mmCIF file of C-alpha atoms in Angstrom:
data_model
loop_
_atom_site.group_PDB
_atom_site.id
_atom_site.type_symbol
_atom_site.label_atom_id
_atom_site.label_comp_id
_atom_site.label_asym_id
_atom_site.label_seq_id
_atom_site.Cartn_x
_atom_site.Cartn_y
_atom_site.Cartn_z
ATOM 1 C CA MET A 1 -21.240 23.925 -1.252
ATOM 2 C CA ARG A 2 -22.869 22.057 1.590
ATOM 3 C CA LYS A 3 -24.194 18.556 1.376
ATOM 4 C CA SER A 4 -27.792 19.743 1.807
ATOM 5 C CA GLN A 5 -27.409 22.117 -1.145
ATOM 6 C CA PHE A 6 -25.890 19.327 -3.199
ATOM 7 C CA LEU A 7 -28.772 16.969 -2.339
ATOM 8 C CA LYS A 8 -31.326 19.627 -3.339
ATOM 9 C CA HIS A 9 -29.495 20.089 -6.627
ATOM 10 C CA ILE A 10 -29.520 16.341 -7.320
ATOM 11 C CA GLU A 11 -33.203 16.017 -6.420
ATOM 12 C CA SER A 12 -34.088 18.791 -8.820
ATOM 13 C CA LEU A 13 -32.399 17.047 -11.772
ATOM 14 C CA GLU A 14 -34.078 14.611 -14.142
ATOM 15 C CA ILE A 15 -32.654 11.131 -14.724
ATOM 16 C CA GLU A 16 -30.993 12.096 -18.002
ATOM 17 C CA ASP A 17 -29.408 15.155 -16.376
ATOM 18 C CA LEU A 18 -28.167 12.970 -13.514
ATOM 19 C CA LYS A 19 -26.553 10.600 -15.999
ATOM 20 C CA GLU A 20 -24.831 13.521 -17.696
ATOM 21 C CA GLU A 21 -23.679 14.879 -14.322
ATOM 22 C CA ILE A 22 -22.173 11.540 -13.302
ATOM 23 C CA THR A 23 -20.522 11.125 -16.697
ATOM 24 C CA LEU A 24 -19.043 14.608 -16.357
ATOM 25 C CA LEU A 25 -17.717 13.766 -12.885
ATOM 26 C CA PHE A 26 -16.238 10.518 -14.193
ATOM 27 C CA ASP A 27 -14.442 12.361 -16.998
ATOM 28 C CA LYS A 28 -13.253 15.379 -14.993
ATOM 29 C CA VAL A 29 -12.403 14.037 -11.515
ATOM 30 C CA LYS A 30 -9.639 11.440 -11.274
ATOM 31 C CA GLY A 31 -10.821 10.251 -7.843
ATOM 32 C CA VAL A 32 -14.242 9.311 -9.211
ATOM 33 C CA LYS A 33 -12.640 7.317 -11.994
ATOM 34 C CA GLU A 34 -10.374 5.500 -9.508
ATOM 35 C CA TYR A 35 -13.310 4.777 -7.213
ATOM 36 C CA TYR A 36 -15.378 3.186 -9.963
ATOM 37 C CA LYS A 37 -12.359 1.302 -11.260
ATOM 38 C CA MET A 38 -11.913 -0.260 -7.821
ATOM 39 C CA GLU A 39 -15.598 -0.737 -7.078
ATOM 40 C CA LEU A 40 -16.902 -1.946 -10.426
ATOM 41 C CA GLY A 41 -13.701 -3.147 -12.066
ATOM 42 C CA SER A 42 -12.803 -6.774 -12.459
ATOM 43 C CA ASP A 43 -10.181 -8.616 -10.448
ATOM 44 C CA GLU A 44 -7.838 -8.320 -13.419
ATOM 45 C CA ASP A 45 -8.150 -4.516 -13.425
ATOM 46 C CA ARG A 46 -7.367 -4.320 -9.714
ATOM 47 C CA LEU A 47 -4.488 -6.776 -10.095
ATOM 48 C CA LYS A 48 -3.052 -4.653 -12.891
ATOM 49 C CA MET A 49 -3.347 -1.522 -10.767
ATOM 50 C CA TYR A 50 -1.726 -3.176 -7.744
ATOM 51 C CA THR A 51 1.078 -4.569 -9.918
ATOM 52 C CA THR A 52 1.801 -1.057 -11.159
ATOM 53 C CA LEU A 53 1.716 0.211 -7.580
ATOM 54 C CA LYS A 54 4.192 -2.457 -6.466
ATOM 55 C CA LYS A 55 6.560 -1.425 -9.259
ATOM 56 C CA GLU A 56 6.324 2.197 -8.095
ATOM 57 C CA ILE A 57 7.053 1.083 -4.522
ATOM 58 C CA THR A 58 10.100 -0.860 -5.694
ATOM 59 C CA LYS A 59 11.330 2.221 -7.580
ATOM 60 C CA CYS A 60 11.438 4.114 -4.286
ATOM 61 C CA PHE A 61 14.298 1.821 -3.225
ATOM 62 C CA VAL A 62 16.306 1.780 -6.463
ATOM 63 C CA THR A 63 19.921 2.917 -6.375
ATOM 64 C CA ARG A 64 22.911 2.340 -8.623
ATOM 65 C CA SER A 65 25.851 2.328 -6.301
ATOM 66 C CA TYR A 66 26.678 -0.365 -3.783
ATOM 67 C CA ARG A 67 29.507 1.684 -2.342
ATOM 68 C CA LYS A 68 27.386 4.749 -1.621
ATOM 69 C CA PRO A 69 23.710 3.893 -2.083
ATOM 70 C CA ARG A 70 21.153 6.636 -2.485
ATOM 71 C CA ARG A 71 18.743 6.910 0.404
ATOM 72 C CA PRO A 72 15.312 5.423 -0.225
ATOM 73 C CA ARG A 73 12.512 7.869 -0.981
ATOM 74 C CA ILE A 74 10.362 7.168 2.061
ATOM 75 C CA LYS A 75 8.247 10.304 1.651
ATOM 76 C CA LYS A 76 7.211 9.274 -1.849
ATOM 77 C CA LEU A 77 6.558 5.730 -0.629
ATOM 78 C CA LYS A 78 4.284 6.971 2.138
ATOM 79 C CA ALA A 79 2.366 9.141 -0.326
ATOM 80 C CA LEU A 80 1.878 6.149 -2.645
ATOM 81 C CA LEU A 81 0.679 3.940 0.206
ATOM 82 C CA LYS A 82 -1.668 6.600 1.564
ATOM 83 C CA GLU A 83 -3.280 7.119 -1.843
ATOM 84 C CA ALA A 84 -3.602 3.375 -2.426
ATOM 85 C CA HIS A 85 -5.105 2.811 1.021
ATOM 86 C CA LYS A 86 -7.635 5.555 0.388
ATOM 87 C CA ASN A 87 -8.759 3.930 -2.874
ATOM 88 C CA SER A 88 -8.589 0.286 -1.831
ATOM 89 C CA ILE A 89 -11.666 -1.820 -1.234
ATOM 90 C CA PHE A 90 -10.375 -5.177 -0.027
ATOM 91 C CA ASP A 91 -8.110 -5.427 3.009
ATOM 92 C CA HIS A 92 -6.204 -8.465 1.770
ATOM 93 C CA GLU A 93 -5.110 -6.631 -1.386
ATOM 94 C CA MET A 94 -3.862 -3.689 0.628
ATOM 95 C CA ALA A 95 -2.140 -6.064 3.069
ATOM 96 C CA ASP A 96 -0.259 -7.479 0.091
ATOM 97 C CA VAL A 97 0.866 -3.981 -0.904
ATOM 98 C CA TYR A 98 2.037 -3.075 2.617
ATOM 99 C CA LEU A 99 3.867 -6.391 2.908
ATOM 100 C CA HIS A 100 5.544 -5.742 -0.435
ATOM 101 C CA ALA A 101 6.671 -2.302 0.770
ATOM 102 C CA SER A 102 8.132 -3.828 3.908
ATOM 103 C CA GLU A 103 9.857 -6.563 1.889
ATOM 104 C CA ALA A 104 11.317 -3.994 -0.518
ATOM 105 C CA GLY A 105 12.678 -1.963 2.380
ATOM 106 C CA LEU A 106 14.138 -5.040 4.043
ATOM 107 C CA TYR A 107 15.733 -6.154 0.775
ATOM 108 C CA PHE A 108 17.256 -2.697 0.323
ATOM 109 C CA ASN A 109 18.568 -2.817 3.893
ATOM 110 C CA MET A 110 20.228 -6.193 3.354
ATOM 111 C CA GLU A 111 21.390 -5.809 -0.255
ATOM 112 C CA TYR A 112 23.095 -2.433 0.147
ATOM 113 C CA ASP A 113 23.966 -2.804 3.825
ATOM 114 C CA PHE A 114 22.176 0.496 4.349
ATOM 115 C CA TYR A 115 20.840 1.458 7.745
ATOM 116 C CA SER A 116 18.861 4.482 8.782
ATOM 117 C CA GLU A 117 16.318 4.950 11.507
ATOM 118 C CA THR A 118 13.801 6.221 8.948
ATOM 119 C CA LEU A 119 14.132 3.070 6.856
ATOM 120 C CA ARG A 120 13.886 0.864 9.935
ATOM 121 C CA ASN A 121 10.742 2.632 11.131
ATOM 122 C CA ASN A 122 9.194 2.388 7.676
ATOM 123 C CA ILE A 123 9.852 -1.365 7.463
ATOM 124 C CA ILE A 124 8.277 -1.900 10.867
ATOM 125 C CA GLN A 125 5.263 0.354 10.180
ATOM 126 C CA CYS A 126 4.498 -1.259 6.827
ATOM 127 C CA PHE A 127 4.879 -4.724 8.312
ATOM 128 C CA GLU A 128 2.577 -3.855 11.209
ATOM 129 C CA LYS A 129 -0.066 -2.383 8.895
ATOM 130 C CA SER A 130 0.066 -5.481 6.717
ATOM 131 C CA LEU A 131 -0.342 -7.726 9.772
ATOM 132 C CA MET A 132 -3.280 -5.637 10.996
ATOM 133 C CA LEU A 133 -5.006 -5.930 7.626
ATOM 134 C CA ILE A 134 -4.237 -9.651 7.396
ATOM 135 C CA SER A 135 -5.729 -10.333 10.800
ATOM 136 C CA SER A 136 -8.778 -8.132 10.192
ATOM 137 C CA SER A 137 -9.509 -9.782 6.844
ATOM 138 C CA MET A 138 -8.801 -13.253 8.284
ATOM 139 C CA THR A 139 -6.411 -14.230 5.498
ATOM 140 C CA LYS A 140 -3.541 -15.538 7.630
ATOM 141 C CA ASP A 141 -3.271 -18.736 5.625
ATOM 142 C CA LEU A 142 -2.808 -16.710 2.433
ATOM 143 C CA PHE A 143 0.148 -14.706 3.778
ATOM 144 C CA GLU A 144 1.666 -17.011 6.403
ATOM 145 C CA GLU A 145 4.559 -18.210 4.249
ATOM 146 C CA ARG A 146 5.527 -14.682 3.136
ATOM 147 C CA VAL A 147 5.323 -13.333 6.673
ATOM 148 C CA GLN A 148 7.481 -16.169 8.016
ATOM 149 C CA LYS A 149 10.043 -15.627 5.264
ATOM 150 C CA HIS A 150 10.013 -11.886 5.966
ATOM 151 C CA VAL A 151 10.719 -12.419 9.647
ATOM 152 C CA SER A 152 13.370 -15.111 9.276
ATOM 153 C CA HIS A 153 15.966 -13.295 7.136
ATOM 154 C CA LYS A 154 19.374 -13.917 8.684
ATOM 155 C CA ARG A 155 21.124 -10.852 7.311
ATOM 156 C CA THR A 156 18.878 -8.297 8.999
ATOM 157 C CA SER A 157 20.027 -6.522 12.104
ATOM 158 C CA PHE A 158 19.202 -8.234 15.362
ATOM 159 C CA ASP A 159 17.042 -5.366 16.661
ATOM 160 C CA LEU A 160 14.982 -5.154 13.497
ATOM 161 C CA ARG A 161 14.457 -8.910 13.314
ATOM 162 C CA LEU A 162 13.447 -8.962 16.979
ATOM 163 C CA ASP A 163 10.858 -6.221 16.390
ATOM 164 C CA LEU A 164 9.466 -8.040 13.353
ATOM 165 C CA ILE A 165 9.200 -11.299 15.312
ATOM 166 C CA LYS A 166 7.376 -9.518 18.152
ATOM 167 C CA LEU A 167 4.892 -8.021 15.709
ATOM 168 C CA LYS A 168 4.317 -11.365 14.028
ATOM 169 C CA GLU A 169 3.664 -13.084 17.347
ATOM 170 C CA GLU A 170 1.359 -10.297 18.435
ATOM 171 C CA TYR A 171 -0.880 -10.529 15.372
ATOM 172 C CA PHE A 172 -0.511 -14.162 14.358
ATOM 173 C CA ASN A 173 -0.881 -15.838 17.780
#
């Protein structure tokens, strides 16, 4: 169905029929429900949703063995972040989520002494996206302490720390 056909259909409906149509969409289509939850929901609702999302992100890095840790599920992480970015309204909330993903990856890297190029790239990409969103939403003062702590970990590899410092200087200066 084309947009013009859809607009004709909507124009032909009465107000009560439109209300029923929107209610049907809200009940049947998950995306509509998520959109209205983000758009019309309270700060507490969004905070609850982002807290759940952060827990899911952390689960992508969970492993049991220190001797032979399981590789992080980067593909699942990227799918979670893509879906959240699509539904998000405020940049500073999404910056918090990207920064959390980067912190979780960095923690996994340090805690389990696990290195892979995929993990390294993911940490850098999430950190860069968070810095972009922080600078675009002008909330540097809100995240400055977390960003500085993220960059200054001593146990990270020299190359990774150098890349993170370069990104921070690029967006924060």
